[in-house]
Amino acid sequence: MTSSYRVVETGVTEAGLSTITRDNLVPVRPVPGGRGLGRLWEADGVLSGADAANSGADAGKSPADSGTPFPTAGGVRFWTVTVPPEDPDAPPSAFHHTPTLDLGLVLSGQIVLEMEDGTAAELSAGQVFAQQSTPHRWRNPHPVDAVVAVVMLGWGR
């Protein structure tokens, strides 16, 4: 599993020139279920015309540091999720639901997206999903970690 990601953020100086405002390493932290979470960039209110100068300030914090980890309406989260191989003797994880539009790209490995009605899609490296605030669960029935990059957009559905 990758231990950290380098995140470079840009902005604008008082003189109106583009600049690099931040260049740091964001750790991948373990979360329940053996998964790894890289919280690369986070901001709330940026999609609704909020002050972009304050965006990204929550990047790299753990879920306990910033209240709810999911974006509010107009908010954005850019994460990586590492899903280890599942234990064939363990029961499947429960379905969960987030009030977000999730756009994801499988970076490595393979992962299975399962829906409540029994439909499923197996996604491999280079394949994309758009998940529209629906109950779902992820599985990794393969022998290697799967890594997924996800942009979560908060909306008021």
XYZ file of N, CA and C in Angstrom:
471
model
N 0.862 -1.172 0.000
C 0.000 0.000 0.000
C 0.904 1.231 0.000
N 0.547 2.230 -0.791
C 1.260 3.493 -0.798
C 1.119 4.137 0.573
N 2.201 4.713 1.108
C 2.142 5.307 2.441
C 1.744 6.778 2.414
N 1.966 7.463 1.278
C 1.577 8.865 1.183
C 1.534 9.290 -0.288
N 0.894 10.429 -0.522
C 0.826 11.025 -1.853
C 1.306 12.461 -1.751
N 2.050 12.900 -2.748
C 2.434 14.302 -2.815
C 1.279 15.070 -3.439
N 0.875 16.161 -2.790
C -0.223 16.986 -3.269
C 0.301 18.411 -3.462
N 0.178 18.919 -4.682
C 0.582 20.281 -5.023
C -0.688 21.065 -5.324
N -0.861 22.188 -4.644
C -2.048 23.019 -4.828
C -1.625 24.388 -5.349
N -2.425 24.933 -6.243
C -2.116 26.248 -6.808
C -3.135 27.276 -6.343
N -2.792 28.525 -6.535
C -3.674 29.627 -6.191
C -3.212 30.869 -6.927
N -3.655 32.013 -6.429
C -3.336 33.294 -7.052
C -2.791 34.236 -5.979
N -1.704 34.940 -6.302
C -1.116 35.907 -5.375
C -1.967 37.164 -5.315
N -1.638 38.046 -4.370
C -2.346 39.327 -4.281
C -2.165 40.150 -5.541
N -1.055 39.898 -6.256
C -0.799 40.617 -7.507
C -1.523 39.984 -8.697
N -2.267 38.906 -8.449
C -3.022 38.259 -9.513
C -2.243 37.245 -10.328
N -1.071 36.838 -9.837
C -0.248 35.854 -10.543
C -0.492 34.459 -9.986
N -0.462 33.470 -10.860
C -0.618 32.105 -10.384
C 0.618 31.703 -9.581
N 0.396 30.851 -8.565
C 1.482 30.425 -7.688
C 1.168 29.054 -7.107
N 2.176 28.399 -6.605
C 1.982 27.167 -5.843
C 1.789 27.579 -4.394
N 0.638 27.222 -3.841
C 0.303 27.627 -2.474
C 0.625 26.559 -1.446
N 0.703 25.319 -1.898
C 0.981 24.234 -0.956
C 1.621 23.088 -1.714
N 2.580 22.437 -1.076
C 3.259 21.263 -1.639
C 3.623 20.388 -0.452
N 2.803 19.366 -0.203
C 3.055 18.538 0.975
C 2.702 17.085 0.718
N 3.094 16.243 1.661
C 2.757 14.823 1.604
C 1.528 14.575 2.459
N 0.577 13.857 1.897
C -0.635 13.476 2.618
C -0.542 11.979 2.880
N -0.601 11.564 4.146
C -0.461 10.144 4.458
C -1.703 9.341 4.088
N -1.504 8.062 3.837
C -2.603 7.116 3.708
C -2.785 6.522 5.101
N -3.954 6.720 5.662
C -4.222 6.269 7.035
C -5.105 5.032 7.023
N -4.836 4.116 7.942
C -5.704 2.936 8.035
C -7.081 3.327 8.580
N -8.114 2.699 8.037
C -9.484 2.894 8.512
C -10.079 1.522 8.789
N -11.208 1.457 9.490
C -11.796 0.151 9.810
C -11.979 -0.728 8.579
N -11.808 -2.006 8.780
C -11.942 -2.974 7.697
C -10.643 -3.206 6.948
N -9.539 -2.623 7.423
C -8.248 -2.848 6.797
C -7.981 -1.990 5.581
N -8.877 -1.076 5.284
C -8.688 -0.207 4.117
C -7.744 0.933 4.455
N -7.206 1.547 3.405
C -6.363 2.724 3.567
C -7.041 3.912 2.907
N -6.980 5.072 3.560
C -7.647 6.260 3.041
C -6.639 7.390 2.915
N -6.473 7.885 1.680
C -5.645 9.052 1.427
C -6.554 10.232 1.157
N -6.684 11.124 2.127
C -7.554 12.303 1.980
C -6.730 13.406 1.331
N -6.687 13.416 -0.001
C -5.762 14.247 -0.757
C -6.111 15.728 -0.754
N -7.390 16.051 -0.936
C -7.810 17.450 -0.985
C -9.271 17.525 -0.626
N -9.630 18.507 0.222
C -11.003 18.617 0.701
C -11.383 20.073 0.875
N -12.609 20.404 0.522
C -13.134 21.748 0.744
C -14.650 21.700 0.695
N -15.285 22.529 1.497
C -16.733 22.649 1.478
C -17.112 24.019 0.948
N -18.202 24.077 0.196
C -18.727 25.331 -0.312
C -18.056 25.860 -1.566
N -17.059 25.193 -2.093
C -16.337 25.734 -3.250
C -17.136 25.658 -4.540
N -18.074 24.755 -4.640
C -18.857 24.636 -5.868
C -20.029 25.610 -5.906
N -20.295 26.253 -4.780
C -21.417 27.190 -4.754
C -20.940 28.636 -4.682
N -19.696 28.903 -5.073
C -19.179 30.261 -5.114
C -18.546 30.718 -3.820
N -18.190 29.795 -2.912
C -17.540 30.179 -1.664
C -16.131 30.686 -1.937
N -15.496 31.229 -0.935
C -14.154 31.797 -1.052
C -13.131 30.705 -1.332
N -12.669 30.620 -2.577
C -11.726 29.579 -2.975
C -10.386 29.717 -2.287
N -10.066 30.878 -1.741
C -8.783 31.056 -1.047
C -8.706 30.190 0.198
N -9.853 29.798 0.743
C -9.859 28.956 1.935
C -10.071 27.491 1.615
N -10.105 27.123 0.358
C -10.352 25.742 -0.021
C -9.135 24.882 0.256
N -9.368 23.613 0.416
C -8.282 22.665 0.585
C -7.686 22.637 1.964
N -8.152 23.459 2.889
C -7.536 23.570 4.197
C -7.668 22.302 5.021
N -8.605 21.425 4.667
C -8.797 20.210 5.441
C -8.011 19.027 4.905
N -7.248 19.195 3.844
C -6.529 18.078 3.244
C -5.583 17.434 4.243
N -5.576 16.119 4.238
C -4.649 15.366 5.069
C -5.124 15.118 6.480
N -6.250 15.685 6.899
C -6.742 15.451 8.249
C -7.427 14.097 8.328
N -7.453 13.536 9.520
C -8.157 12.273 9.700
C -9.645 12.568 9.845
N -10.532 11.571 9.624
C -11.968 11.814 9.761
C -12.337 12.376 11.125
N -11.629 11.978 12.177
C -11.932 12.485 13.513
C -11.574 13.956 13.654
N -10.666 14.467 12.821
C -10.216 15.854 12.913
C -11.224 16.843 12.364
N -12.090 16.434 11.464
C -12.927 17.413 10.768
C -14.405 17.054 10.771
N -14.896 16.409 11.814
C -16.307 16.065 11.859
C -16.635 15.027 10.805
N -17.734 15.226 10.092
C -18.102 14.273 9.054
C -17.075 14.291 7.927
N -16.692 13.121 7.450
C -15.704 13.101 6.374
C -16.296 13.405 5.004
N -17.616 13.419 4.879
C -18.227 13.595 3.569
C -18.553 15.056 3.312
N -18.522 15.490 2.050
C -18.746 16.905 1.757
C -20.203 17.313 1.932
N -20.381 18.560 2.318
C -21.707 19.156 2.351
C -22.066 19.562 0.923
N -23.288 20.031 0.721
C -23.684 20.498 -0.610
C -22.691 21.561 -1.078
N -22.162 21.394 -2.287
C -21.172 22.315 -2.816
C -19.749 22.003 -2.403
N -19.566 20.929 -1.636
C -18.233 20.541 -1.182
C -17.627 19.469 -2.053
N -16.302 19.300 -1.912
C -15.550 18.337 -2.714
C -14.597 17.560 -1.814
N -14.451 16.277 -2.082
C -13.412 15.455 -1.465
C -12.703 14.730 -2.594
N -11.375 14.692 -2.530
C -10.568 13.929 -3.483
C -9.746 12.963 -2.654
N -10.079 11.696 -2.754
C -9.474 10.664 -1.914
C -8.929 9.525 -2.763
N -8.055 8.757 -2.165
C -7.753 7.418 -2.667
C -8.221 6.441 -1.605
N -8.710 5.305 -2.048
C -9.132 4.242 -1.139
C -8.403 2.975 -1.567
N -7.685 2.383 -0.623
C -7.019 1.103 -0.869
C -7.881 0.019 -0.245
N -8.300 -0.949 -1.065
C -9.163 -2.034 -0.595
C -8.348 -3.325 -0.640
N -8.024 -3.891 0.529
C -7.240 -5.125 0.547
C -8.091 -6.308 0.100
N -7.446 -7.431 -0.214
C -8.215 -8.636 -0.552
C -9.152 -9.000 0.594
N -10.364 -9.444 0.227
C -11.327 -9.789 1.274
C -11.008 -11.153 1.861
N -11.426 -11.326 3.095
C -11.309 -12.611 3.781
C -12.490 -13.464 3.328
N -12.238 -14.594 2.649
C -13.364 -15.391 2.136
C -14.254 -15.957 3.240
N -13.753 -15.999 4.478
C -14.555 -16.526 5.586
C -15.359 -15.450 6.306
N -15.108 -14.187 5.987
C -15.822 -13.092 6.648
C -17.109 -12.785 5.888
N -18.151 -12.339 6.608
C -19.384 -11.940 5.908
C -19.124 -10.684 5.082
N -19.892 -10.490 4.014
C -19.688 -9.274 3.207
C -20.010 -8.026 4.022
N -19.366 -6.929 3.675
C -19.641 -5.667 4.365
C -21.076 -5.240 4.077
N -21.600 -4.400 4.958
C -22.963 -3.907 4.788
C -23.000 -2.865 3.674
N -24.172 -2.706 3.077
C -24.351 -1.626 2.123
C -24.276 -0.308 2.889
N -23.738 0.712 2.247
C -23.706 2.035 2.849
C -24.096 3.063 1.795
N -24.404 4.250 2.277
C -24.932 5.299 1.403
C -24.306 6.623 1.824
N -23.880 7.410 0.877
C -23.383 8.749 1.160
C -24.153 9.745 0.308
N -24.394 10.954 0.825
C -25.160 11.965 0.073
C -24.278 12.696 -0.932
N -23.617 11.918 -1.777
C -22.637 12.494 -2.700
C -22.750 11.875 -4.083
N -22.255 12.610 -5.057
C -22.005 12.078 -6.391
C -20.535 11.683 -6.381
N -20.242 10.403 -6.576
C -18.880 9.887 -6.508
C -18.399 9.526 -7.907
N -17.287 10.122 -8.307
C -16.663 9.829 -9.592
C -15.338 9.150 -9.294
N -15.184 7.917 -9.767
C -13.998 7.158 -9.403
C -13.281 6.550 -10.575
N -11.987 6.342 -10.374
C -11.113 5.710 -11.347
C -10.304 4.656 -10.627
N -10.375 3.415 -11.086
C -9.568 2.351 -10.504
C -8.132 2.549 -10.985
N -7.235 2.763 -10.027
C -5.827 2.988 -10.360
C -5.060 1.687 -10.507
N -5.370 0.716 -9.639
C -4.699 -0.585 -9.724
C -5.597 -1.658 -9.124
N -5.379 -2.886 -9.553
C -6.178 -4.004 -9.058
C -7.551 -4.053 -9.687
N -8.434 -4.797 -9.036
C -9.820 -4.942 -9.490
C -10.729 -4.847 -8.285
N -11.910 -4.298 -8.510
C -12.867 -4.119 -7.431
C -14.272 -4.396 -7.965
N -15.145 -4.875 -7.086
C -16.516 -5.174 -7.466
C -17.448 -4.201 -6.748
N -18.256 -3.487 -7.529
C -19.285 -2.594 -7.014
C -20.589 -3.375 -6.999
N -21.199 -3.536 -5.810
C -22.456 -4.271 -5.682
C -23.565 -3.334 -5.262
N -24.753 -3.552 -5.847
C -25.922 -2.740 -5.558
C -26.967 -3.584 -4.830
N -27.947 -2.922 -4.212
C -28.958 -3.604 -3.404
C -29.778 -4.624 -4.185
N -30.026 -4.364 -5.482
C -30.870 -5.268 -6.263
C -30.120 -6.494 -6.768
N -28.839 -6.626 -6.386
C -28.053 -7.787 -6.799
C -27.192 -7.555 -8.022
N -27.365 -6.414 -8.698
C -26.491 -6.135 -9.834
C -25.099 -5.783 -9.324
N -24.101 -6.047 -10.164
C -22.715 -5.784 -9.779
C -21.900 -5.496 -11.033
N -20.813 -4.773 -10.822
C -19.881 -4.499 -11.917
C -18.472 -4.676 -11.381
N -17.666 -5.459 -12.094
C -16.256 -5.597 -11.734
C -15.470 -4.595 -12.567
N -14.701 -3.771 -11.873
C -13.929 -2.716 -12.521
C -12.448 -2.988 -12.346
N -11.685 -2.799 -13.420
C -10.237 -3.004 -13.430
C -9.532 -1.672 -13.604
N -8.210 -1.698 -13.431
C -7.401 -0.487 -13.585
C -7.743 0.219 -14.887
N -7.963 1.530 -14.794
C -8.298 2.340 -15.955
C -9.785 2.497 -16.194
N -10.625 1.786 -15.438
C -12.076 1.893 -15.622
C -12.666 2.841 -14.579
N -13.817 3.420 -14.929
C -14.397 4.537 -14.191
C -15.821 4.210 -13.759
N -16.257 4.821 -12.653
C -17.653 4.722 -12.234
C -18.165 6.106 -11.856
N -19.479 6.269 -11.989
C -20.198 7.455 -11.517
C -21.333 6.931 -10.656
N -21.247 7.164 -9.387
C -22.196 6.615 -8.419
C -23.026 7.769 -7.856
N -24.336 7.718 -8.055
C -25.198 8.849 -7.766
C -25.978 8.679 -6.471
N -25.283 8.791 -5.338
C -25.917 8.780 -4.014
C -26.791 7.547 -3.802
N -26.266 6.379 -4.193
C -27.026 5.140 -4.083
C -26.389 4.199 -3.070
N -27.218 3.415 -2.335
C -26.652 2.411 -1.440
C -25.816 1.404 -2.243
N -24.654 1.055 -1.695
C -23.707 0.202 -2.421
C -22.719 -0.432 -1.434
N -21.919 -1.337 -1.957
C -20.756 -1.829 -1.211
C -19.686 -2.213 -2.212
N -18.438 -2.191 -1.728
C -17.278 -2.547 -2.538
C -16.684 -3.836 -2.019
N -16.228 -4.683 -2.940
C -15.549 -5.929 -2.573
C -14.277 -6.063 -3.398
N -13.318 -6.764 -2.823
C -12.098 -7.094 -3.553
C -11.845 -8.591 -3.378
N -12.396 -9.427 -4.273
C -12.217 -10.877 -4.162
C -10.898 -11.371 -4.753
N -9.988 -10.461 -5.063
C -8.726 -10.812 -5.724
C -7.572 -10.816 -4.727
N -6.435 -11.420 -5.081
C -5.341 -11.581 -4.113
C -4.454 -10.360 -3.893
N -4.704 -9.247 -4.593
C -3.875 -8.045 -4.424
C -4.755 -6.843 -4.084
N -4.154 -5.848 -3.436
C -4.874 -4.622 -3.114
C -5.436 -3.978 -4.382
N -6.552 -3.320 -4.230
C -7.106 -2.463 -5.283
C -7.018 -1.028 -4.770
N -6.646 -0.100 -5.645
C -6.575 1.315 -5.270
C -7.495 2.092 -6.212
N -8.371 2.898 -5.609
C -9.356 3.672 -6.351
C -9.192 5.146 -5.992
N -9.153 6.019 -6.984
C -9.186 7.465 -6.761
C -10.639 7.899 -6.903
N -11.125 8.686 -5.935
C -12.533 9.093 -5.928
C -12.636 10.593 -5.689
N -13.452 11.260 -6.516
C -13.849 12.644 -6.273
C -15.301 12.588 -5.837
N -15.570 13.073 -4.628
C -16.922 13.084 -4.086
C -17.440 14.515 -4.090
N -18.601 14.707 -4.708
C -19.224 16.031 -4.792
C -20.474 16.020 -3.930
N -20.550 16.932 -2.965
C -21.717 17.004 -2.090
C -22.887 17.657 -2.810
N -24.045 17.084 -2.616
C -25.248 17.683 -3.199
C -26.406 17.466 -2.262
N -27.441 18.233 -2.421
C -28.566 18.218 -1.497
C -29.680 17.295 -1.890
N -29.370 16.082 -2.349
C -30.415 15.125 -2.751
C -30.963 14.410 -1.561
